[in-house]
Amino acid sequence: EVQLVESGGGLVQPGGSLRLSCAASGFTFSDYLMTWVRQAPGKGLEWVASIKEDGSENYYVDSMKGRLTISRDNAERSLHLQINGLRAEDTAVYYCARGRASLFYWGQGTLVTVSS
Amino acid sequence: QSALTQPASVSGSPGQSITISCTGTSSDIGYYNYVSWYQQHPGKAPKLMIHEVTNRPSGVPDRFSGSKSDNTASLTISGLQAEDEADYYCSSYAGSGALVFGGGTKVTVL
């Protein structure tokens, strides 16, 4: 059974940083491109970042470029998202998902709240 | 990376058919056959319902179907059921590794 479990969310002050993680199981992690999607409270889905299977290429949403670093550890079957310079508008549930154009599997999400 | 356009809400009675539209541009929906549709119930993660415009993942009822014409994609739910009440999001690959989502459509079963 495919499982994606996010962690690392929480309350952070404006300007702070956070590193989100996603633990994958039930499939060959290194065979799949992985993606982060976020959803602000009461709002729609927004693609955030994706990373190729071998980590050789990363892709970021224009609105957050320069503040994001997506990475993966295929040996540990884990996906990560480092967010710097957090702003109130970054408050959202962050989901990791398998795939890029078609997101077949999603985690349950981790809530990031940016507030003083 | 502009959001795709969806109607805010669509409603129908049980057994009826409804269609949700998703309008993009010639750089996303009009160029790539990588349109997906997701269903999201309150407090839950999204669930893939349609991928690559018309394909249903295993386990998705055949009441759900997708199509595309020019820059607009559509999701049709036939024989609407109470459990279909949810938010629905379209997405399209937009090139250069980017994915773009629609704003979401709330489906109400009357």
GROMACS .gro file of C-alpha atoms in nm:
model
  226
    1GLU     CA    1   0.000   0.000   0.000
    2VAL     CA    2   0.136   0.340  -0.098
    3GLN     CA    3   0.175   0.572   0.199
    4LEU     CA    4   0.299   0.929   0.220
    5VAL     CA    5   0.332   1.082   0.565
    6GLU     CA    6   0.422   1.448   0.605
    7SER     CA    7   0.576   1.604   0.914
    8GLY     CA    8   0.750   1.921   1.023
    9GLY     CA    9   0.465   2.168   1.020
   10GLY     CA   10   0.382   2.396   1.309
   11LEU     CA   11   0.364   2.754   1.427
   12VAL     CA   12   0.646   2.977   1.307
   13GLN     CA   13   0.703   3.351   1.330
   14PRO     CA   14   0.712   3.570   1.019
   15GLY     CA   15   1.058   3.563   0.866
   16GLY     CA   16   1.132   3.221   1.008
   17SER     CA   17   1.216   2.897   0.832
   18LEU     CA   18   1.073   2.549   0.831
   19ARG     CA   19   1.175   2.214   0.685
   20LEU     CA   20   0.892   1.983   0.591
   21SER     CA   21   0.944   1.612   0.537
   22CYS     CA   22   0.751   1.336   0.368
   23ALA     CA   23   0.817   0.969   0.440
   24ALA     CA   24   0.725   0.736   0.156
   25SER     CA   25   0.650   0.365   0.163
   26GLY     CA   26   0.480   0.098  -0.044
   27PHE     CA   27   0.647   0.181  -0.375
   28THR     CA   28   0.991   0.225  -0.529
   29PHE     CA   29   1.048   0.585  -0.426
   30SER     CA   30   1.341   0.644  -0.661
   31ASP     CA   31   1.121   0.565  -0.964
   32TYR     CA   32   0.891   0.863  -0.917
   33LEU     CA   33   0.901   1.238  -0.950
   34MET     CA   34   0.761   1.393  -0.631
   35THR     CA   35   0.562   1.710  -0.572
   36TRP     CA   36   0.454   1.949  -0.296
   37VAL     CA   37   0.112   2.114  -0.313
   38ARG     CA   38  -0.031   2.356  -0.057
   39GLN     CA   39  -0.378   2.472   0.040
   40ALA     CA   40  -0.440   2.785   0.242
   41PRO     CA   41  -0.735   2.770   0.486
   42GLY     CA   42  -1.059   2.776   0.291
   43LYS     CA   43  -0.874   2.820  -0.039
   44GLY     CA   44  -0.782   2.610  -0.340
   45LEU     CA   45  -0.485   2.393  -0.425
   46GLU     CA   46  -0.156   2.549  -0.532
   47TRP     CA   47   0.140   2.364  -0.680
   48VAL     CA   48   0.457   2.454  -0.491
   49ALA     CA   49   0.750   2.244  -0.613
   50SER     CA   50   0.852   1.921  -0.782
   51ILE     CA   51   1.174   1.720  -0.800
   52LYS     CA   52   1.288   1.465  -1.052
   53GLU     CA   53   1.336   1.101  -0.964
   54ASP     CA   54   1.711   1.131  -0.918
   55GLY     CA   55   1.700   1.481  -0.773
   56SER     CA   56   1.881   1.626  -1.075
   57GLU     CA   57   1.618   1.888  -1.150
   58ASN     CA   58   1.388   2.097  -0.934
   59TYR     CA   59   1.088   2.306  -1.029
   60TYR     CA   60   0.934   2.586  -0.822
   61VAL     CA   61   0.625   2.806  -0.834
   62ASP     CA   62   0.727   3.153  -0.949
   63SER     CA   63   0.569   3.328  -0.649
   64MET     CA   64   0.795   3.148  -0.402
   65LYS     CA   65   1.118   3.115  -0.599
   66GLY     CA   66   1.420   3.207  -0.396
   67ARG     CA   67   1.258   3.097  -0.071
   68LEU     CA   68   1.218   2.728  -0.147
   69THR     CA   69   1.447   2.428  -0.164
   70ILE     CA   70   1.305   2.088  -0.251
   71SER     CA   71   1.524   1.784  -0.195
   72ARG     CA   72   1.501   1.409  -0.162
   73ASP     CA   73   1.693   1.119  -0.014
   74ASN     CA   74   1.619   0.810  -0.217
   75ALA     CA   75   1.807   0.585   0.024
   76GLU     CA   76   1.586   0.707   0.309
   77ARG     CA   77   1.275   0.725   0.089
   78SER     CA   78   1.212   1.080   0.201
   79LEU     CA   79   1.115   1.410   0.042
   80HIS     CA   80   1.185   1.750   0.194
   81LEU     CA   81   1.081   2.112   0.147
   82GLN     CA   82   1.276   2.396   0.306
   83ILE     CA   83   1.084   2.724   0.320
   84ASN     CA   84   1.267   3.041   0.422
   85GLY     CA   85   1.140   3.392   0.488
   86LEU     CA   86   0.796   3.265   0.587
   87ARG     CA   87   0.506   3.508   0.551
   88ALA     CA   88   0.151   3.507   0.680
   89GLU     CA   89   0.031   3.412   0.331
   90ASP     CA   90   0.235   3.092   0.348
   91THR     CA   91  -0.007   2.961   0.613
   92ALA     CA   92  -0.145   2.643   0.459
   93VAL     CA   93  -0.165   2.267   0.469
   94TYR     CA   94   0.131   2.132   0.273
   95TYR     CA   95   0.078   1.800   0.094
   96CYS     CA   96   0.336   1.577  -0.065
   97ALA     CA   97   0.219   1.379  -0.364
   98ARG     CA   98   0.358   1.121  -0.604
   99GLY     CA   99   0.393   1.230  -0.962
  100ARG     CA  100   0.394   1.559  -1.149
  101ALA     CA  101   0.119   1.604  -1.409
  102SER     CA  102  -0.099   1.339  -1.243
  103LEU     CA  103  -0.084   1.314  -0.865
  104PHE     CA  104  -0.201   0.961  -0.794
  105TYR     CA  105  -0.120   0.950  -0.424
  106TRP     CA  106  -0.128   1.220  -0.158
  107GLY     CA  107  -0.028   1.240   0.205
  108GLN     CA  108  -0.262   1.370   0.474
  109GLY     CA  109  -0.081   1.704   0.484
  110THR     CA  110   0.103   1.904   0.748
  111LEU     CA  111  -0.022   2.244   0.868
  112VAL     CA  112   0.213   2.540   0.861
  113THR     CA  113   0.094   2.847   1.050
  114VAL     CA  114   0.288   3.171   1.017
  115SER     CA  115   0.199   3.414   1.291
  116SER     CA  116   0.356   3.625   1.560
  117GLN     CA  117   0.164   3.010  -1.401
  118SER     CA  118  -0.188   3.162  -1.395
  119ALA     CA  119  -0.465   2.962  -1.230
  120LEU     CA  120  -0.717   2.779  -1.443
  121THR     CA  121  -1.076   2.907  -1.432
  122GLN     CA  122  -1.354   2.697  -1.283
  123PRO     CA  123  -1.709   2.790  -1.180
  124ALA     CA  124  -1.735   2.844  -0.806
  125SER     CA  125  -2.027   2.611  -0.767
  126VAL     CA  126  -2.239   2.357  -0.954
  127SER     CA  127  -2.542   2.173  -0.822
  128GLY     CA  128  -2.770   1.892  -0.930
  129SER     CA  129  -3.028   1.648  -0.802
  130PRO     CA  130  -2.951   1.283  -0.738
  131GLY     CA  131  -2.942   1.089  -1.063
  132GLN     CA  132  -2.881   1.396  -1.276
  133SER     CA  133  -2.565   1.475  -1.473
  134ILE     CA  134  -2.350   1.779  -1.411
  135THR     CA  135  -2.049   1.917  -1.594
  136ILE     CA  136  -1.768   2.127  -1.449
  137SER     CA  137  -1.562   2.335  -1.689
  138CYS     CA  138  -1.196   2.429  -1.653
  139THR     CA  139  -1.058   2.697  -1.881
  140GLY     CA  140  -0.690   2.755  -1.938
  141THR     CA  141  -0.476   2.879  -2.222
  142SER     CA  142  -0.293   2.753  -2.528
  143SER     CA  143   0.014   2.713  -2.304
  144ASP     CA  144  -0.140   2.463  -2.065
  145ILE     CA  145  -0.471   2.286  -2.134
  146GLY     CA  146  -0.459   2.369  -2.503
  147TYR     CA  147  -0.104   2.238  -2.546
  148TYR     CA  148  -0.070   1.937  -2.317
  149ASN     CA  149  -0.292   1.632  -2.270
  150TYR     CA  150  -0.208   1.631  -1.902
  151VAL     CA  151  -0.533   1.748  -1.749
  152SER     CA  152  -0.631   1.594  -1.416
  153TRP     CA  153  -0.933   1.623  -1.190
  154TYR     CA  154  -0.931   1.586  -0.811
  155GLN     CA  155  -1.212   1.536  -0.562
  156GLN     CA  156  -1.171   1.672  -0.211
  157HIS     CA  157  -1.406   1.615   0.080
  158PRO     CA  158  -1.382   1.851   0.380
  159GLY     CA  159  -1.076   1.788   0.592
  160LYS     CA  160  -0.943   1.523   0.355
  161ALA     CA  161  -0.659   1.505   0.105
  162PRO     CA  162  -0.748   1.539  -0.263
  163LYS     CA  163  -0.820   1.221  -0.458
  164LEU     CA  164  -0.733   1.178  -0.825
  165MET     CA  165  -1.048   1.112  -1.029
  166ILE     CA  166  -0.932   1.167  -1.389
  167HIS     CA  167  -0.582   1.187  -1.538
  168GLU     CA  168  -0.452   1.263  -1.886
  169VAL     CA  169  -0.785   1.421  -1.982
  170THR     CA  170  -0.998   1.107  -1.999
  171ASN     CA  171  -0.844   0.828  -1.790
  172ARG     CA  172  -0.996   0.699  -1.468
  173PRO     CA  173  -0.766   0.546  -1.205
  174SER     CA  174  -0.861   0.205  -1.077
  175GLY     CA  175  -1.151   0.226  -0.834
  176VAL     CA  176  -1.305   0.547  -0.965
  177PRO     CA  177  -1.664   0.491  -1.076
  178ASP     CA  178  -1.734   0.518  -1.446
  179ARG     CA  179  -1.990   0.788  -1.363
  180PHE     CA  180  -1.692   1.022  -1.377
  181SER     CA  181  -1.565   1.117  -1.721
  182GLY     CA  182  -1.333   1.380  -1.863
  183SER     CA  183  -1.293   1.557  -2.193
  184LYS     CA  184  -1.112   1.848  -2.352
  185SER     CA  185  -1.173   2.091  -2.636
  186ASP     CA  186  -0.919   2.357  -2.725
  187ASN     CA  187  -0.830   2.539  -2.403
  188THR     CA  188  -1.118   2.403  -2.195
  189ALA     CA  189  -1.141   2.074  -2.009
  190SER     CA  190  -1.457   1.931  -1.856
  191LEU     CA  191  -1.551   1.682  -1.587
  192THR     CA  192  -1.891   1.518  -1.613
  193ILE     CA  193  -2.054   1.332  -1.329
  194SER     CA  194  -2.342   1.117  -1.448
  195GLY     CA  195  -2.601   0.971  -1.214
  196LEU     CA  196  -2.509   1.214  -0.936
  197GLN     CA  197  -2.496   1.059  -0.590
  198ALA     CA  198  -2.493   1.211  -0.242
  199GLU     CA  199  -2.131   1.108  -0.186
  200ASP     CA  200  -2.025   1.311  -0.490
  201GLU     CA  201  -2.082   1.630  -0.291
  202ALA     CA  202  -1.731   1.772  -0.258
  203ASP     CA  203  -1.489   2.024  -0.401
  204TYR     CA  204  -1.342   1.944  -0.741
  205TYR     CA  205  -1.016   2.081  -0.880
  206CYS     CA  206  -0.873   2.062  -1.228
  207SER     CA  207  -0.504   2.083  -1.304
  208SER     CA  208  -0.286   2.097  -1.611
  209TYR     CA  209   0.080   2.060  -1.683
  210ALA     CA  210   0.206   2.400  -1.798
  211GLY     CA  211   0.556   2.319  -1.920
  212SER     CA  212   0.898   2.373  -1.761
  213GLY     CA  213   0.802   2.144  -1.476
  214ALA     CA  214   0.511   2.359  -1.362
  215LEU     CA  215   0.165   2.244  -1.268
  216VAL     CA  216  -0.132   2.478  -1.252
  217PHE     CA  217  -0.460   2.422  -1.065
  218GLY     CA  218  -0.806   2.565  -1.105
  219GLY     CA  219  -0.969   2.759  -0.824
  220GLY     CA  220  -1.203   2.473  -0.739
  221THR     CA  221  -1.574   2.401  -0.782
  222LYS     CA  222  -1.808   2.315  -0.498
  223VAL     CA  223  -2.054   2.046  -0.609
  224THR     CA  224  -2.380   2.037  -0.416
  225VAL     CA  225  -2.625   1.748  -0.440
  226LEU     CA  226  -2.970   1.893  -0.390
   0.00000   0.00000   0.00000
